Amino acid sequence: MAELREECGVFGIYDPKGKCADLTYYALVALQHRGQDGSGIAVNNDGDITHYKDLGLVNEVFDAERLAELKGTMAVGHVRYSTRNASAKFNIRENVQPLVLRYVKGNLAIAHNGSLVGTDSLRKELERSGAIFQTTTDTELIAYAIAKKRLEAGSVQGAVKEAMKVLKGAYCLLVMSPQKLIAARDPWGLRPLCMGRKGDAIVFASESCAFDSIDAEYIREIDPGEIVIVEKGTITSIRDHCTDSSSLCIFEHIYFARPDSNIAGQNVYEARKKSGMLLAQQCPVEADVVIGVPDSGIGAAAGYAEQSGIKYENGFIKNRYIGRTFIKPDQESREIAVKMKLNPLKSLLDGKRVIMVDDSIVRGTTCGQIIKMLRDVGVKEVHVKISSPLFLYPCYFGTDIPSTDELIATNHSVDEICKMIGADSLDFLSMENLHKICENSACGFCDGCFTGKYPVDVSE
Amino acid sequence: MAELREECGVFGIYDPKGKCADLTYYALVALQHRGQDGSGIAVNNDGDITHYKDLGLVNEVFDAERLAELKGTMAVGHVRYSTRNASAKFNIRENVQPLVLRYVKGNLAIAHNGSLVGTDSLRKELERSGAIFQTTTDTELIAYAIAKKRLEAGSVQGAVKEAMKVLKGAYCLLVMSPQKLIAARDPWGLRPLCMGRKGDAIVFASESCAFDSIDAEYIREIDPGEIVIVEKGTITSIRDHCTDSSSLCIFEHIYFARPDSNIAGQNVYEARKKSGMLLAQQCPVEADVVIGVPDSGIGAAAGYAEQSGIKYENGFIKNRYIGRTFIKPDQESREIAVKMKLNPLKSLLDGKRVIMVDDSIVRGTTCGQIIKMLRDVGVKEVHVKISSPLFLYPCYFGTDIPSTDELIATNHSVDEICKMIGADSLDFLSMENLHKICENSACGFCDGCFTGKYPVDVSE
Amino acid sequence: MAELREECGVFGIYDPKGKCADLTYYALVALQHRGQDGSGIAVNNDGDITHYKDLGLVNEVFDAERLAELKGTMAVGHVRYSTRNASAKFNIRENVQPLVLRYVKGNLAIAHNGSLVGTDSLRKELERSGAIFQTTTDTELIAYAIAKKRLEAGSVQGAVKEAMKVLKGAYCLLVMSPQKLIAARDPWGLRPLCMGRKGDAIVFASESCAFDSIDAEYIREIDPGEIVIVEKGTITSIRDHCTDSSSLCIFEHIYFARPDSNIAGQNVYEARKKSGMLLAQQCPVEADVVIGVPDSGIGAAAGYAEQSGIKYENGFIKNRYIGRTFIKPDQESREIAVKMKLNPLKSLLDGKRVIMVDDSIVRGTTCGQIIKMLRDVGVKEVHVKISSPLFLYPCYFGTDIPSTDELIATNHSVDEICKMIGADSLDFLSMENLHKICENSACGFCDGCFTGKYPVDVSE
Amino acid sequence: MAELREECGVFGIYDPKGKCADLTYYALVALQHRGQDGSGIAVNNDGDITHYKDLGLVNEVFDAERLAELKGTMAVGHVRYSTRNASAKFNIRENVQPLVLRYVKGNLAIAHNGSLVGTDSLRKELERSGAIFQTTTDTELIAYAIAKKRLEAGSVQGAVKEAMKVLKGAYCLLVMSPQKLIAARDPWGLRPLCMGRKGDAIVFASESCAFDSIDAEYIREIDPGEIVIVEKGTITSIRDHCTDSSSLCIFEHIYFARPDSNIAGQNVYEARKKSGMLLAQQCPVEADVVIGVPDSGIGAAAGYAEQSGIKYENGFIKNRYIGRTFIKPDQESREIAVKMKLNPLKSLLDGKRVIMVDDSIVRGTTCGQIIKMLRDVGVKEVHVKISSPLFLYPCYFGTDIPSTDELIATNHSVDEICKMIGADSLDFLSMENLHKICENSACGFCDGCFTGKYPVDVSE
């Protein structure tokens, strides 16, 4: 139960049979875990782009009537989480994607997942030439970067290629022009993006679980730096920005991605299980039972149990209906909020020595409350195993983390944290083991949040 | 009951006491007749601009909670009617104003009433330099025109002045920058805009009725071509674009404006009454009673009665609750729609020779139905007097009129129209008399819809 | 602009062609002035009764989709105003009508306009026998009264007849059973109810204006005490409760009813005009112009002008969009509220001696504010003429009036009131003249609010 | 993933500190799994009962503002699932509980979980005496039964006791009168109801998980037939209807209840685990991995794995955001619907022999689709183990099951079902083992859906 949240999921489809809006809707529901603040779909009906979007979950924004109005043979969709410290100021209707716009060559719809760095200078330069910004998203910057180069580049994919020369940081783009559907991924491959097929339809998604949900077949990743163009069913690729190295956010496997997604040949659940197995080797402890904190700690807990031979139990029951439940802003209600989400099973845990596996510790407050709940049902010992290293540095690529001084690990030793959360012992996955959890992946990784070393210059 | 509709109303306020959102809300309700499709308010809290807007009437978009969130000492508000032949495509949330944006010098909120001409070339030029358009409003064009010139001009009012060199057509602008509230009006003065005062607060509105509703005092018109700047309570004016001539849309007096508004020294109701008096002189007819078609025909009918000595009666009862009533799209329901709006009073009209005064005939269908309703309650003769000349030409300045081939007067003689609508006689106000109805106004008028002669070159 | 409000309007239809829901919807819009708090429609599809209802205006509660779901060949509809001093407690969803229920002989839908007296003992008696009440409406009491007698009576109309023996006060009922549509009116005829025809369809409504709006033809009043039964297109009548006398609420003509409605042979607008003419004879005064306070004062003003020969003017402009506008609960906003609704036309009134005609004075506060607005536009003298007598006593039959100690006339002389509202002179219609305004009506009248004498014993 | 659904959850609280509405809201969220169609809360403020309820989830119906309006020191809340074959006709706003009513002794709020039998005669008898029914719930019948006896009984608890003499079937009642909060449970104890304490507050709930979520302490079950009365903090009990036998619905443990709830001393998750262990002994099979169908099959799968020594895996990923997702009514979309909910993990299952544990098979269609999904990810063998016996008979006590001819087991042998769903083998828990899963419970059980033998006469 990490206290982190990520920034957005994207889906795109070219379908000559034209069931685009429905399939996009179903796929966005599968990607909902990547963003719950806003949702949108733009469709392309013979060159004419229409759209609908609003704040809210996919099934709050769209109903049968809305979907029926969105006719076309191409579509891009988006689920949004508003990072930037979740300020209400950024969670506004104007920011919901896809961004639909008119530029020198007609209409364009752009859906974006990621976070750029060095945008201040890019924005300033655009503003000096007369640009106006109606949102606070990077997507609008990307749109300008493409629009500026369109005439000169001679094609929309050419303009995307030119734009990518000035864009730094994480971006997975789906760009829909009157005739084309284009997928592009930053040269560092910081966020995932893959391609699939369903009959004659070509699909793109942030995660492969979206393909499973609509019964589409996974084909491959979009390579870091690659631009894939779908036009009238033909797929072409521009690889000018591709290099040999790549730096996928390692937190996708630890926490963000759905366990049933595969990224660069590595299943997410398997990676989590592996992290648990490595933890069991790295820091064994005597105990009666292993439990995972739902949902993201489950896989690692199963791995820990398998490796250690200690019994695995479904120790927590999670309330599936918690949704947007209003919680009063008093202390008692905030404590109730955690109890409403999770309930430990006394019959399984009472009197036991428990190994509790979770994905990360950010501020430490939730973890402390959960441990208290375990003590309340009679747990004798709580040994906390964290399936990632100490979270020490900011992320510049789309993970919404608190400011560094709120990170418990930047200010306290492991022993101190252990005492603060009330555990009997506490261990974090070592950096060495971290690199083993995805060692069969066909990509490299960014571990900047643990090391402070980033693949892109973040000095601005 | 003209079948025409107009494009938008604006309101702006600088109020050191900071009750801006509430007063803007009340004022927009007073201007609601100028646009019922969308509403918005942007407020300025010490340089920080926030806003809320949506499709719907003012009292549908705003409630106590929304207003409480909008704090500040400056505000601009807008009510929108989506012209362009009312295509659903233009009636979208993105088009609702004020347009709030970030440009080279921080935030800006722009509210606009009017319609530009020659925008295609301006838009093309901007697009060629990389501009992107997220709405289909002229307001966005205006925003670009201002943003392009901001650095060079040295001030926001300077940028407005520069922008006005390239903007052609009707525009009344309220521009709110971090420090200033600026009102600007096109050099032809096609749409109305006036200034008032309420205690220490300075207010601007499309019509003076907005001042009455918030108990503010009317000061004067913004002159055609004038730019008025309010900064920290001080009012200054730029008059570079002002000329001696002006061309206020004559239809504001005939139909659009609220009867209790005064424009350039001329009360609207008085102008309508005068038009009726002139009609009575121009084309007298023997009859028992004079009635007006609510609401815009009432004033002219009163004038006709007063001049002719024929008895005035409130011949129609209008349903005040018709609102957004759903009408089934079958023929019977469409006929019911008119009956739901208006009901003639049989007790006053049965057996009578009636003079029915209305403001205009556009397509002729509604007029025909109303005359049939009069026949049904026993009216013996129906003499129709129209308080404006034959509607023959398109408007390029913000009046939403059907295409020329739908205008009944372009294709039929007065005699033919008279037969088509089932009247016993039919007269239109002469061009000569039209010019007399506002002869005390401190401005000139555009009568392009009657003459085809426009104050601005509309050849593009 | 009386500060009074009335309790509900009803509409019913038997239509073998089955367009019942649509026509009921249109008719309810025409009756919306009788109640704006809630709306509902129940339809009968071959004996099966379904319904939809909610708080809100007719066009807020119903849309195309809702109407399409309501299929049937009979329908009853209702618009509700929640009287009882407008306590929020009574303005709840449960109270919205029609009341749809299941009783010993299947389903029943009941729509009711009026207010019973002596309900406490009836309610107590029912409660003692085990009844439960889920609403706070009289309608539920009526439903019980009918249900109790159904078996014994042998038919639903028989049960209605029996129920009427114990019901005292004002009630106009539309009762829809699986096979029948029944209209019933209290023996005193306190509230209006009439019958019409549209092709093969039979219709009932609180006011004839509903017939006009759907192009139906008025047939006749339901007589006081009469029960009319429609079954398979055949109309029968039970007249056991009919007597020679009747007591229609005189305030229907003065204020409640729409001017285009006819009640018992008397047009409402005509009655208002007559009241104005009588006022002109009763209390003439020298003045320059006569104006009416919209909407209910307009008719009387026209009559006063016609009789006195003093010029009539449309002196006030009314904002048609005021609707459910949120008004802040501070003093300034409350004053603005009146200004938002009404604006006097300075150009017509400045420097004039004005006769202002209104329908009634209840608390006196609104009237005072309006007079102040007249003074502000330069009116020299304000002579107030009220088209009804002094409002002195409570109403027990469905008019929502404040408690007696809030009625200005119970505590102050006419001279005192004149001073309090700031008028130059003040006159009320005499009782003698009141009785003349409807002297051609085919019914008697209740004037209990002026005389304290009621047609029904109200001692409980 | 049973295709069954249950009828409602209830919660009640007496809290002298008056935080009743908030705690009821949080508790209802914890009980949301028992009903997602409607929610309501009634509060008692010094004898005055107010309420709010509507169709929708708890967090859709209530927000901060609604909760703030519900002040009081007692409350009852309800979550509703509309059984009766889920006909739209029953899923109406009128049916949402608590039922709030006025009867001979003031106000009453009643929340009910369960389903009565023999209601036709009871209803008929009430109707013959003049009762009217405004809902289609049993709750209204119960209200009448209480109201009829109130005077004679001398107290509300006395009336509840008398009413229980005529009520047959499943009912857990929370009744709130002006002074008292009363909990009552049918003599057969068919549905669960328990009591707890939080500081000075007394609480009642359908399941103990509601207590955990608000940090209340479980005290005990309400005994079958017991009536518990809370008045001014004092708890008394009426046990006239209590007997030695009881018949809790065994499906509460198999499927309905939340795994973290304890009923009559038996934890639900433990019971499920036990059922899995018994299955492993009853019908062992060679396989590589055991998986459970989320959520209700998880516990039994864990038990099966533990007993058999075969590895347990989290084989399915469940989409947490599926909610009220609109699914198009075509075949492809219906298949997608299952894929959107569940996704099998290929990396864990490919090439494996799998034991899939689920709670029940009703129609068999969903089970067949899930097995097909397993085949699609490469599963070699699918052995299905069902943790309950063959579902053969209807339920009369609140479980919403299809008509008997839709139950796959009534028309097909186990072998046939195995073929129809595409499994390699299929086993159901034996009746003998069923009775062992809760053998430590302090209650008896109803197993009528497996045996056709019911504790109450259901012949009517």
Tab-separated table of N, CA and C in Angstrom, chain C residues 252-292:
chain	number	residue	atom	x	y	z
C	252	GLU	N	-57.625	32.800	-6.568
C	252	GLU	CA	-57.279	32.219	-7.871
C	252	GLU	C	-57.362	33.296	-8.948
C	253	HIS	N	-58.419	34.075	-8.911
C	253	HIS	CA	-58.570	35.153	-9.905
C	253	HIS	C	-57.621	36.316	-9.644
C	254	ILE	N	-57.433	36.621	-8.369
C	254	ILE	CA	-56.590	37.785	-8.042
C	254	ILE	C	-55.117	37.508	-8.345
C	255	TYR	N	-54.678	36.288	-8.068
C	255	TYR	CA	-53.246	36.062	-8.118
C	255	TYR	C	-52.793	34.701	-8.646
C	256	PHE	N	-53.398	33.601	-8.163
C	256	PHE	CA	-52.813	32.293	-8.428
C	256	PHE	C	-52.878	31.848	-9.887
C	257	ALA	N	-54.068	31.907	-10.445
C	257	ALA	CA	-54.289	31.296	-11.750
C	257	ALA	C	-53.584	32.073	-12.860
C	258	ARG	N	-53.319	31.373	-13.949
C	258	ARG	CA	-52.713	32.056	-15.090
C	258	ARG	C	-53.764	32.916	-15.763
C	259	PRO	N	-53.390	34.124	-16.221
C	259	PRO	CA	-54.378	35.059	-16.780
C	259	PRO	C	-55.156	34.475	-17.952
C	260	ASP	N	-54.562	33.521	-18.666
C	260	ASP	CA	-55.246	32.965	-19.827
C	260	ASP	C	-56.161	31.802	-19.460
C	261	SER	N	-56.273	31.485	-18.173
C	261	SER	CA	-57.205	30.431	-17.770
C	261	SER	C	-58.603	31.014	-17.597
C	262	ASN	N	-59.594	30.170	-17.868
C	262	ASN	CA	-60.976	30.513	-17.592
C	262	ASN	C	-61.476	29.592	-16.492
C	263	ILE	N	-62.146	30.178	-15.495
C	263	ILE	CA	-62.680	29.352	-14.414
C	263	ILE	C	-64.157	29.654	-14.271
C	264	ALA	N	-64.969	28.632	-14.418
C	264	ALA	CA	-66.423	28.798	-14.275
C	264	ALA	C	-66.943	29.942	-15.142
C	265	GLY	N	-66.431	30.008	-16.358
C	265	GLY	CA	-66.951	30.981	-17.305
C	265	GLY	C	-66.318	32.353	-17.192
C	266	GLN	N	-65.397	32.508	-16.286
C	266	GLN	CA	-64.781	33.815	-16.085
C	266	GLN	C	-63.302	33.736	-16.443
C	267	ASN	N	-62.876	34.555	-17.396
C	267	ASN	CA	-61.448	34.622	-17.708
C	267	ASN	C	-60.710	35.356	-16.587
C	268	VAL	N	-59.557	34.846	-16.238
C	268	VAL	CA	-58.820	35.391	-15.106
C	268	VAL	C	-58.298	36.800	-15.403
C	269	TYR	N	-57.757	36.992	-16.598
C	269	TYR	CA	-57.245	38.325	-16.944
C	269	TYR	C	-58.364	39.362	-16.911
C	270	GLU	N	-59.506	38.974	-17.427
C	270	GLU	CA	-60.671	39.880	-17.423
C	270	GLU	C	-61.055	40.282	-16.006
C	271	ALA	N	-61.021	39.283	-15.100
C	271	ALA	CA	-61.366	39.573	-13.707
C	271	ALA	C	-60.382	40.574	-13.118
C	272	ARG	N	-59.107	40.387	-13.446
C	272	ARG	CA	-58.095	41.309	-12.924
C	272	ARG	C	-58.295	42.712	-13.487
C	273	LYS	N	-58.605	42.737	-14.771
C	273	LYS	CA	-58.839	44.037	-15.405
C	273	LYS	C	-60.039	44.727	-14.738
C	274	LYS	N	-61.046	43.941	-14.505
C	274	LYS	CA	-62.246	44.479	-13.854
C	274	LYS	C	-61.894	45.042	-12.472
C	275	SER	N	-61.067	44.330	-11.737
C	275	SER	CA	-60.698	44.815	-10.404
C	275	SER	C	-60.014	46.166	-10.503
C	276	GLY	N	-59.202	46.330	-11.546
C	276	GLY	CA	-58.536	47.612	-11.750
C	276	GLY	C	-59.542	48.714	-12.100
C	277	MET	N	-60.498	48.386	-12.947
C	277	MET	CA	-61.524	49.371	-13.314
C	277	MET	C	-62.316	49.799	-12.082
C	278	LEU	N	-62.643	48.821	-11.245
C	278	LEU	CA	-63.408	49.138	-10.043
C	278	LEU	C	-62.586	50.002	-9.093
C	279	LEU	N	-61.286	49.705	-9.004
C	279	LEU	CA	-60.398	50.531	-8.173
C	279	LEU	C	-60.387	51.970	-8.667
C	280	ALA	N	-60.379	52.135	-9.988
C	280	ALA	CA	-60.339	53.480	-10.575
C	280	ALA	C	-61.594	54.268	-10.207
C	281	GLN	N	-62.719	53.563	-10.138
C	281	GLN	CA	-63.954	54.232	-9.727
C	281	GLN	C	-63.978	54.479	-8.223
C	282	GLN	N	-63.471	53.511	-7.494
C	282	GLN	CA	-63.567	53.542	-6.026
C	282	GLN	C	-62.654	54.601	-5.414
C	283	CYS	N	-61.463	54.737	-5.956
C	283	CYS	CA	-60.497	55.627	-5.314
C	283	CYS	C	-59.650	56.339	-6.356
C	284	PRO	N	-60.267	57.245	-7.104
C	284	PRO	CA	-59.527	57.925	-8.169
C	284	PRO	C	-58.454	58.835	-7.575
C	285	VAL	N	-57.416	59.059	-8.360
C	285	VAL	CA	-56.354	59.955	-7.929
C	285	VAL	C	-55.746	60.584	-9.179
C	286	GLU	N	-55.287	61.789	-9.082
C	286	GLU	CA	-54.651	62.438	-10.234
C	286	GLU	C	-53.250	61.888	-10.422
C	287	ALA	N	-52.909	61.532	-11.621
C	287	ALA	CA	-51.563	61.002	-11.863
C	287	ALA	C	-51.265	61.062	-13.350
C	288	ASP	N	-49.986	60.779	-13.690
C	288	ASP	CA	-49.574	60.862	-15.093
C	288	ASP	C	-49.589	59.509	-15.788
C	289	VAL	N	-49.392	58.464	-14.988
C	289	VAL	CA	-49.211	57.176	-15.623
C	289	VAL	C	-49.607	56.059	-14.641
C	290	VAL	N	-50.119	54.949	-15.211
C	290	VAL	CA	-50.492	53.775	-14.418
C	290	VAL	C	-49.542	52.639	-14.774
C	291	ILE	N	-48.980	52.005	-13.759
C	291	ILE	CA	-48.122	50.838	-14.024
C	291	ILE	C	-48.563	49.680	-13.123
C	292	GLY	N	-48.283	48.471	-13.587
C	292	GLY	CA	-48.633	47.285	-12.806
C	292	GLY	C	-47.368	46.566	-12.370
